């Protein structure tokens, strides 16, 4: 159960936050725009959903 929570929730959540931060946080001093904010939010949602699915499948797979 802990493995499912870790691989299905924690890892995709951290990867989603990293993906969002890479898009949203300005690296060159630009201001945050709605386009970057919504794109970063979309990347967060997509990464968490896809990563949660894949992580859940991996954690549920018995060797």
XYZ file of C-alpha atoms in Angstrom:
63
model
C 0.000 0.000 0.000
C 2.837 2.380 0.823
C 4.531 1.558 -2.473
C 1.336 2.398 -4.375
C 1.044 5.717 -2.553
C 4.694 6.542 -3.199
C 4.804 5.623 -6.887
C 1.239 6.681 -7.681
C 1.061 9.967 -5.776
C 4.312 11.347 -4.385
C 6.642 10.828 -7.346
C 4.172 12.166 -9.970
C 3.346 15.104 -7.705
C 6.990 16.090 -7.373
C 7.570 15.646 -11.105
C 4.477 17.749 -11.810
C 5.711 20.547 -9.561
C 9.110 20.459 -11.259
C 7.438 20.654 -14.690
C 5.277 23.561 -13.571
C 8.212 25.391 -12.014
C 10.254 24.998 -15.197
C 7.510 26.724 -17.171
C 6.193 29.270 -14.673
C 9.300 30.539 -12.910
C 10.969 33.244 -14.956
C 14.594 32.606 -15.681
C 15.348 35.782 -17.557
C 13.466 38.384 -15.520
C 10.211 38.276 -17.497
C 6.920 38.876 -15.756
C 4.521 36.010 -15.200
C 1.801 35.976 -17.842
C -1.494 34.126 -17.854
C -0.281 32.037 -20.770
C 2.723 30.776 -18.825
C 0.618 30.259 -15.712
C -2.060 28.225 -17.518
C 0.543 26.257 -19.477
C 2.380 25.450 -16.244
C -0.865 24.409 -14.568
C -1.696 22.204 -17.531
C 1.744 20.630 -17.361
C 1.240 19.993 -13.644
C -2.135 18.313 -14.199
C -0.953 16.261 -17.183
C 2.221 15.105 -15.454
C 0.369 14.130 -12.265
C -2.360 12.273 -14.165
C -0.044 10.386 -16.503
C 2.583 9.792 -13.831
C -0.038 8.576 -11.369
C -1.394 6.116 -13.918
C 2.040 4.781 -14.859
C 3.244 4.750 -11.246
C 0.123 2.905 -10.119
C 0.583 0.322 -12.847
C 4.242 -0.142 -11.908
C 3.478 -0.402 -8.187
C 0.666 -2.883 -8.814
C 2.753 -5.112 -11.055
C 3.919 -8.224 -9.258
C 7.209 -9.776 -10.247
